[in-house]
PDB file of C-alpha atoms in Angstrom:
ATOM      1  CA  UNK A 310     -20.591  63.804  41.309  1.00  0.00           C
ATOM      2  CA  UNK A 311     -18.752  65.065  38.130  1.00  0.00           C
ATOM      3  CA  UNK A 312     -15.734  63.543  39.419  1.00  0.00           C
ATOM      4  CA  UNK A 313     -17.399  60.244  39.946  1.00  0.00           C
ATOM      5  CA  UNK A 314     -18.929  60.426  35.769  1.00  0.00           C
ATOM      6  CA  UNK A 315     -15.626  61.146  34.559  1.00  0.00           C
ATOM      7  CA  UNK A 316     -13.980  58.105  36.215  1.00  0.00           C
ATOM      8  CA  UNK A 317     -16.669  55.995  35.174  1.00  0.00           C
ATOM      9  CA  UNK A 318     -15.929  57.118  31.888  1.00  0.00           C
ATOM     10  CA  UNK A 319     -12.248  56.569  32.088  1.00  0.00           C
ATOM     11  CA  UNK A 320     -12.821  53.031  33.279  1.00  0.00           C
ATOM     12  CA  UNK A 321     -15.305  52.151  30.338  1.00  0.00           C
ATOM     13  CA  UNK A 322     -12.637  53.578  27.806  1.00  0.00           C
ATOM     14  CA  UNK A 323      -9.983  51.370  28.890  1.00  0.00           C
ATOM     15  CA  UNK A 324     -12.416  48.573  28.900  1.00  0.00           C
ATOM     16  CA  UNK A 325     -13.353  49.334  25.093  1.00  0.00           C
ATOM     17  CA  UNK A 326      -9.635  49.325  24.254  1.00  0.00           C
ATOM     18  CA  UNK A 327      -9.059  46.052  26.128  1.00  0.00           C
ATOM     19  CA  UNK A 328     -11.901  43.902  24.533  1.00  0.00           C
ATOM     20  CA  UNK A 329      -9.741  43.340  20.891  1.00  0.00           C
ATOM     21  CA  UNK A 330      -6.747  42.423  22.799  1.00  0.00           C
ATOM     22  CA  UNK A 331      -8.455  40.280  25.154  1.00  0.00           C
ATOM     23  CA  UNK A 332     -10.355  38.452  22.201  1.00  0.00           C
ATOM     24  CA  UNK A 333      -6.969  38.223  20.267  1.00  0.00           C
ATOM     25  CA  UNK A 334      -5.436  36.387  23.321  1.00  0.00           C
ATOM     26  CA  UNK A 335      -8.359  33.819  23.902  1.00  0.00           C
ATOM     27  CA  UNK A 336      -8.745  33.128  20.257  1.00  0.00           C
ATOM     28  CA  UNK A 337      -5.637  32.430  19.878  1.00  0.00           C
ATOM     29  CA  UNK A 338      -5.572  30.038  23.285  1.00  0.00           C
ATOM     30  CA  UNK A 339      -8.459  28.289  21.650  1.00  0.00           C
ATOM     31  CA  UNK A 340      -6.808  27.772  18.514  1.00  0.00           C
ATOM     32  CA  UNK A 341      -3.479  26.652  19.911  1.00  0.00           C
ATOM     33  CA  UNK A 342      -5.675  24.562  22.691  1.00  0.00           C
ATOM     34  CA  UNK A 343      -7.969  22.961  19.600  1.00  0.00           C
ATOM     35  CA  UNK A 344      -4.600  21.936  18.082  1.00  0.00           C
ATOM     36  CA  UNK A 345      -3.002  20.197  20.667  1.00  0.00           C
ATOM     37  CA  UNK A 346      -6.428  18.427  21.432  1.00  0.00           C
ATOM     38  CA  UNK A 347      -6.462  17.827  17.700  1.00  0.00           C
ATOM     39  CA  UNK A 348      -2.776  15.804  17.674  1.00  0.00           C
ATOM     40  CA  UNK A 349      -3.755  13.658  20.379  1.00  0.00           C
ATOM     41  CA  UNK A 350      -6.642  12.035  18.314  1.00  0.00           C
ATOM     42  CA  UNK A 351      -4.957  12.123  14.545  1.00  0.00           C
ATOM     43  CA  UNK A 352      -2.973   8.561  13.488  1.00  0.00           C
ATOM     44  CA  UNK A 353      -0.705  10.042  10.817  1.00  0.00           C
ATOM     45  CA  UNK A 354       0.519   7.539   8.352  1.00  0.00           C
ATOM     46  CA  UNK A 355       3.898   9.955   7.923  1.00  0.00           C
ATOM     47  CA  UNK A 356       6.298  10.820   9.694  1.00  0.00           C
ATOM     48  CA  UNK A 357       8.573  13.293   9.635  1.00  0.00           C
ATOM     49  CA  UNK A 358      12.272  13.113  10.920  1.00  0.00           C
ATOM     50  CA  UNK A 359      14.406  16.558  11.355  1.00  0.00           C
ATOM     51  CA  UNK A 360      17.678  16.554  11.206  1.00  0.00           C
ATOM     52  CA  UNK A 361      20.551  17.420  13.756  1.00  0.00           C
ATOM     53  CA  UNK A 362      20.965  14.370  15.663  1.00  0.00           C
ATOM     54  CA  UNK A 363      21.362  10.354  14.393  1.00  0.00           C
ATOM     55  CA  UNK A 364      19.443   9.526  17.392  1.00  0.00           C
ATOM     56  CA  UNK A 365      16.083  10.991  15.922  1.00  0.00           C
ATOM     57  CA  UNK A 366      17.010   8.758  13.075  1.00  0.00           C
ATOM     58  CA  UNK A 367      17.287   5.392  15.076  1.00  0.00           C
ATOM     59  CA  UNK A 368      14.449   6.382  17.186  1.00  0.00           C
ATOM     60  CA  UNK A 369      12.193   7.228  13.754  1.00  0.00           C
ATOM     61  CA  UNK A 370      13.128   3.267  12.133  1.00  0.00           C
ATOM     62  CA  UNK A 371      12.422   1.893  15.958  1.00  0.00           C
ATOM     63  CA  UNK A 372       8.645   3.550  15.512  1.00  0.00           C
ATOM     64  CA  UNK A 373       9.007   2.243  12.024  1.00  0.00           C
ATOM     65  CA  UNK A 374       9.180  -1.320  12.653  1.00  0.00           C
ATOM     66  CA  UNK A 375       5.959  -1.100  15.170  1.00  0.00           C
ATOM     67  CA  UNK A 376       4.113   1.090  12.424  1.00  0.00           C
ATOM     68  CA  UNK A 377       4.666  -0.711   9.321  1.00  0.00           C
ATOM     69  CA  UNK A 378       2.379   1.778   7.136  1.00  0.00           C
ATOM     70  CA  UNK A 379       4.542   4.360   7.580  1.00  0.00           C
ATOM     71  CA  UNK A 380       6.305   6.418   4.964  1.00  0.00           C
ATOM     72  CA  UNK A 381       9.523   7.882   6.804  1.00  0.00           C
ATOM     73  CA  UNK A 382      10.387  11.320   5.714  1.00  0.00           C
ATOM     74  CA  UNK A 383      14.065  12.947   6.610  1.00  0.00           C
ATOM     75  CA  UNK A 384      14.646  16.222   6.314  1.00  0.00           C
ATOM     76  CA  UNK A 385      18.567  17.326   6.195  1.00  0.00           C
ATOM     77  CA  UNK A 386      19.291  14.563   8.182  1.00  0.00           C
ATOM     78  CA  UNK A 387      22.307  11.985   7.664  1.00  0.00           C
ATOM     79  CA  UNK A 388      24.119  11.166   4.868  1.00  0.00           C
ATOM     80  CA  UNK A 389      21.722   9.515   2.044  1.00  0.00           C
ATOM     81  CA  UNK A 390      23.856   6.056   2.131  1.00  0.00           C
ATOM     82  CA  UNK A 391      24.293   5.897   5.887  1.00  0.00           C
ATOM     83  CA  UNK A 392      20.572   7.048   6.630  1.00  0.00           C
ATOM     84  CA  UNK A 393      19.513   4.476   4.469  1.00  0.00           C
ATOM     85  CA  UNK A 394      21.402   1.577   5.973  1.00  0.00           C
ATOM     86  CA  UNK A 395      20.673   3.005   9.307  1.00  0.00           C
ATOM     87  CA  UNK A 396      16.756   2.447   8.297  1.00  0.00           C
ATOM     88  CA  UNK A 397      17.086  -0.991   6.482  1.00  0.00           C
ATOM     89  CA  UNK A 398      19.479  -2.487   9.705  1.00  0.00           C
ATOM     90  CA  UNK A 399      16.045  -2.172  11.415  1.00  0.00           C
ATOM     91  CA  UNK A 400      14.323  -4.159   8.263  1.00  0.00           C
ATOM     92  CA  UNK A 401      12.739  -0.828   6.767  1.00  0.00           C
ATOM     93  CA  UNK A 402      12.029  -0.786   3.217  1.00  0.00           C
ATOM     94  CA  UNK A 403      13.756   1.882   1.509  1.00  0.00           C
ATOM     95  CA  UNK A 404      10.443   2.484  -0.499  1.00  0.00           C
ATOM     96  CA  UNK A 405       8.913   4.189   2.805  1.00  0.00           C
ATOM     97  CA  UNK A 406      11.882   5.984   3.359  1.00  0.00           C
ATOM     98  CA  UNK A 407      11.807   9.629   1.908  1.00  0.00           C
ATOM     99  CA  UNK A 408      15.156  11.695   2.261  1.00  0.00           C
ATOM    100  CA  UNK A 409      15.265  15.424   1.781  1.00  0.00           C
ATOM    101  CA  UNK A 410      18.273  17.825   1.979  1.00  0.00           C
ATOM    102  CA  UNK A 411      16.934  21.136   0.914  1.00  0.00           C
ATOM    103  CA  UNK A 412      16.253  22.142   4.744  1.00  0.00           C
ATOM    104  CA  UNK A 413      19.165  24.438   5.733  1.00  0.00           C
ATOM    105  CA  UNK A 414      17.231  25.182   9.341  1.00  0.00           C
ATOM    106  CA  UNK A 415      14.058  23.938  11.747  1.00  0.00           C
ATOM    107  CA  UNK A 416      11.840  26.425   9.606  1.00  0.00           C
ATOM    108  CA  UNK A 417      12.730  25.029   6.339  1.00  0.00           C
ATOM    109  CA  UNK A 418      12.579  21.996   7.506  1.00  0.00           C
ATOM    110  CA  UNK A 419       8.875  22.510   7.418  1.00  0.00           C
ATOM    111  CA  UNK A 420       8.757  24.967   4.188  1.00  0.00           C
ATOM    112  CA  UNK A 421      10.513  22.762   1.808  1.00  0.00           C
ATOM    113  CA  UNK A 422       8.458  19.935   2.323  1.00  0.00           C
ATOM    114  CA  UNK A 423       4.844  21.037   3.245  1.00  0.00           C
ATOM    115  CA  UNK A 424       3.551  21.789  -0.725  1.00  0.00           C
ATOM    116  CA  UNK A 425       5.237  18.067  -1.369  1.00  0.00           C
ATOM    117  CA  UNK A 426       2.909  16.740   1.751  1.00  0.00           C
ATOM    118  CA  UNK A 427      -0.237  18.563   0.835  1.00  0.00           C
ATOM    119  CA  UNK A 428      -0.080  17.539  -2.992  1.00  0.00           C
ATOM    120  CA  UNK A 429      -0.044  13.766  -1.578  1.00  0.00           C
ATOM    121  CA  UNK A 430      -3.140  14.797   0.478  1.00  0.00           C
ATOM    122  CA  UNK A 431      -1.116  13.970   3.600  1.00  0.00           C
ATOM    123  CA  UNK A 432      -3.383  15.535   6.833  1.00  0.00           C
ATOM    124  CA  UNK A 433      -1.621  14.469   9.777  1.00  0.00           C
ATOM    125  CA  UNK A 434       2.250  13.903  10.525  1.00  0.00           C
ATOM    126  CA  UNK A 435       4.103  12.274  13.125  1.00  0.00           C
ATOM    127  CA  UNK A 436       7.157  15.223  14.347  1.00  0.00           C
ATOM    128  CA  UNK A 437      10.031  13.179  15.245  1.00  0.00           C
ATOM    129  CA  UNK A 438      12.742  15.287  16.789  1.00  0.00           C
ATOM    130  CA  UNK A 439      14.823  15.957  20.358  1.00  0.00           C
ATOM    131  CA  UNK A 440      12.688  16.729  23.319  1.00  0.00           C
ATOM    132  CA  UNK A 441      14.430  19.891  24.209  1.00  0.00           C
ATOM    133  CA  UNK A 442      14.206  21.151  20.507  1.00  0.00           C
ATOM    134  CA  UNK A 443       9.916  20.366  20.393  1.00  0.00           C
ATOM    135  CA  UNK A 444       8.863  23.359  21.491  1.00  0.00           C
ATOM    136  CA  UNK A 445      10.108  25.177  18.850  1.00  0.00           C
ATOM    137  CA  UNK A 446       9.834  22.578  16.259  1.00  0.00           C
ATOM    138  CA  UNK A 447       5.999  22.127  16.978  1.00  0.00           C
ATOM    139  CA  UNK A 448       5.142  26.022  17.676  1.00  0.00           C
ATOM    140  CA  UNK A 449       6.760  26.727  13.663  1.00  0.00           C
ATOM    141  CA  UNK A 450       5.190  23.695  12.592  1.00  0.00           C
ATOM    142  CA  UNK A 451       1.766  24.386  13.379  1.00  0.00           C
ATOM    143  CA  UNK A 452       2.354  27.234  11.781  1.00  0.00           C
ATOM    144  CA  UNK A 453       3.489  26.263   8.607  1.00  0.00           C
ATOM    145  CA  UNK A 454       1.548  22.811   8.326  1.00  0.00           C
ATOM    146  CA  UNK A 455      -1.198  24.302  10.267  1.00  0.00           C
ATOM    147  CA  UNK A 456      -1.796  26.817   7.337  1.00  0.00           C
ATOM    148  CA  UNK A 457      -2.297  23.572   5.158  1.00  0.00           C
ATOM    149  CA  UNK A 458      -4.452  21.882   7.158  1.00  0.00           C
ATOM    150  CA  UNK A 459      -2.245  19.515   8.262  1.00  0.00           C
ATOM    151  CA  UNK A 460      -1.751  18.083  11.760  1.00  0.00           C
ATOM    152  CA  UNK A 461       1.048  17.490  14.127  1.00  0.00           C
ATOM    153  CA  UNK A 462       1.579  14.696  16.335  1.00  0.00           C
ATOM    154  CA  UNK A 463       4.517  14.893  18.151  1.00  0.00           C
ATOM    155  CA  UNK A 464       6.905  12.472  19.329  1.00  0.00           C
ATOM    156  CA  UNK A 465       9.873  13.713  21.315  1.00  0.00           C
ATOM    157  CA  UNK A 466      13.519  11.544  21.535  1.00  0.00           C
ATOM    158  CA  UNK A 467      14.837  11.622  24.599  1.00  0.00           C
ATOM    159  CA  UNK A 468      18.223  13.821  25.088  1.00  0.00           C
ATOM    160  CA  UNK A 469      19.973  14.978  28.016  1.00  0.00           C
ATOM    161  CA  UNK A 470      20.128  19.004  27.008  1.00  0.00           C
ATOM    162  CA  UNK A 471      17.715  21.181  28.504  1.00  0.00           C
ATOM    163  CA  UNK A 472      14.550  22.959  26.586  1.00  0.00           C
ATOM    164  CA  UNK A 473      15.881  25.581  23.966  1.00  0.00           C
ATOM    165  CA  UNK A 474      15.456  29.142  24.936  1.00  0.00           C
ATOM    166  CA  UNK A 475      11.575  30.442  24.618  1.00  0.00           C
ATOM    167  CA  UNK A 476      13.071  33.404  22.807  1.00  0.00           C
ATOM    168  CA  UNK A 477      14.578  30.781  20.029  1.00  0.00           C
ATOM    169  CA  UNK A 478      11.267  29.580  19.483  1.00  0.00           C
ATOM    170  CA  UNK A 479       9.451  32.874  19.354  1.00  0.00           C
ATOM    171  CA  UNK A 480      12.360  33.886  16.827  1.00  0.00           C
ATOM    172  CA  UNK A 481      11.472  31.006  13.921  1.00  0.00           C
ATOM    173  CA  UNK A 482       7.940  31.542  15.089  1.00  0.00           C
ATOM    174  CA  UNK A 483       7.879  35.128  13.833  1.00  0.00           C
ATOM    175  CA  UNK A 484       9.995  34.022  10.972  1.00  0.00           C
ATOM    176  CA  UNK A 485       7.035  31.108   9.953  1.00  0.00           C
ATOM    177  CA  UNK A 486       4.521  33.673   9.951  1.00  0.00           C
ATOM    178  CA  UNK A 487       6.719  35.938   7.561  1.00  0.00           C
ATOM    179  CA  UNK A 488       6.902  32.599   5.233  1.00  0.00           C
ATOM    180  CA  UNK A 489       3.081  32.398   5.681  1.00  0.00           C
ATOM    181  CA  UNK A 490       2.903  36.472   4.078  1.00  0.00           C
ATOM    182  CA  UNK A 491       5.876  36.559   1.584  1.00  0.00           C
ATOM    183  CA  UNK A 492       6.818  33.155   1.090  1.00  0.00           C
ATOM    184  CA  UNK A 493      10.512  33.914   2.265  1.00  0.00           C
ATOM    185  CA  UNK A 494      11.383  32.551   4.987  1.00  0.00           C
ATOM    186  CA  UNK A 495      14.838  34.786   5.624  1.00  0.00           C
ATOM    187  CA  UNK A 496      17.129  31.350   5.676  1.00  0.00           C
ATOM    188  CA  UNK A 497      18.932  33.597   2.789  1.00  0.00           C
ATOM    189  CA  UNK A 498      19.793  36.038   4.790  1.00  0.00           C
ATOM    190  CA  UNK A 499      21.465  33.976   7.494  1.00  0.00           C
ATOM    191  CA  UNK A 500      23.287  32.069   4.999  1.00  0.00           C
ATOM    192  CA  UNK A 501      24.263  35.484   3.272  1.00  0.00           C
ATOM    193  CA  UNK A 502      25.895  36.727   6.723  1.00  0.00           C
ATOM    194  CA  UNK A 503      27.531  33.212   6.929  1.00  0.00           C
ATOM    195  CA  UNK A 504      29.548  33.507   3.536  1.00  0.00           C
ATOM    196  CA  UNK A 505      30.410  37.251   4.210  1.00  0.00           C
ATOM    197  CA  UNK A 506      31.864  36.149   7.441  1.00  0.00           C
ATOM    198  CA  UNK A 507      33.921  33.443   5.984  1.00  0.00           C
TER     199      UNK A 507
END
């Protein structure tokens, strides 16, 4: 009978220590779940191009031409004059187009823009970028955007390379939520070790 009381006990312990954890988890589902719900019904009237590849470029001025409210906005993407001809080939006026090279990596592609997309009251964005490099575009995006309200839409280019590693992703996630607390978002430090090494 004691026995029996003390396992009881045991067993309503470990229940008490699960419950935060457990609410932590669905929370989080929810949010993540509300989000994703939440980009399928937003029509941004932005969108946002990351560089890396031309072919997020041509696929961007394609959307362009069948969205012809859109302001285009590049971050560390192709050469200023070839970016622009690229866009204008496809009839784009280089008024909509918005080219940014301060963006060094996929999380500042999102930092160095976001306080330039909030002070224009921009709420929703189109993400523009290779299919295999979404994931962790979107998951530091939400983050970063997400923190300003603003909402992701996102529209994949089709590549050939396989999904990036989950741990990539969970890397620049962690990294977007040290932005979100210090404002740093430890780009330095990379390019730091890159100019020691050189």
């Amino acid at each position: 009978m004691i026995f029996r009381i003390h396992s009881h006990s045991s067993g309503s312990n470990y229940k008490a220590k699960l419950i935060p954890w457990v609410t932590l988890v669905l929370t989080l589902t929810l949010m993540f779940g509300y989000k994703r719900i939440e980009s399928y019904l937003v029509q941004p009237k932005v969108a946002l191009v990351l560089g890396g590849s031309e072919s997020r470029e041509r696929f961007a001025a394609k959307f362009a031409v069948k969205h012809p409210d859109l302001d285009i906005w590049v971050s560390s993407g192709s050469p200023k004059g070839y970016a622009k001809r690229l866009f204008t080939r496809e009839g784009i006026d280089v008024s909509r187009l918005h080219l940014d090279y301060k963006a060094v990596d996929t999380v500042t592609n999102f930092t160095t823009l976001v306080d330039q997309l909030e002070a224009q009251d921009i709420d929703s964005v189109y993400l523009i970028t290779s299919d295999y490099h979404m994931r962790r575009a979107r998951l530091i995006g939400d983050i970063v955007f997400g923190s300003r309200g603003i909402v992701l839409k996102p529209l994949p280019v089709p590549s050939e390379k396989s999904t990036e590693p989950l741990d990539k992703a969970l890397r620049d996630g962690a990294r977007a939520l040290f932005w979100l607390m210090t404002g740093q978002t430890g780009a330095e430090l990379g390019q730091a070790s890159k100019r020691l090494i050189k």
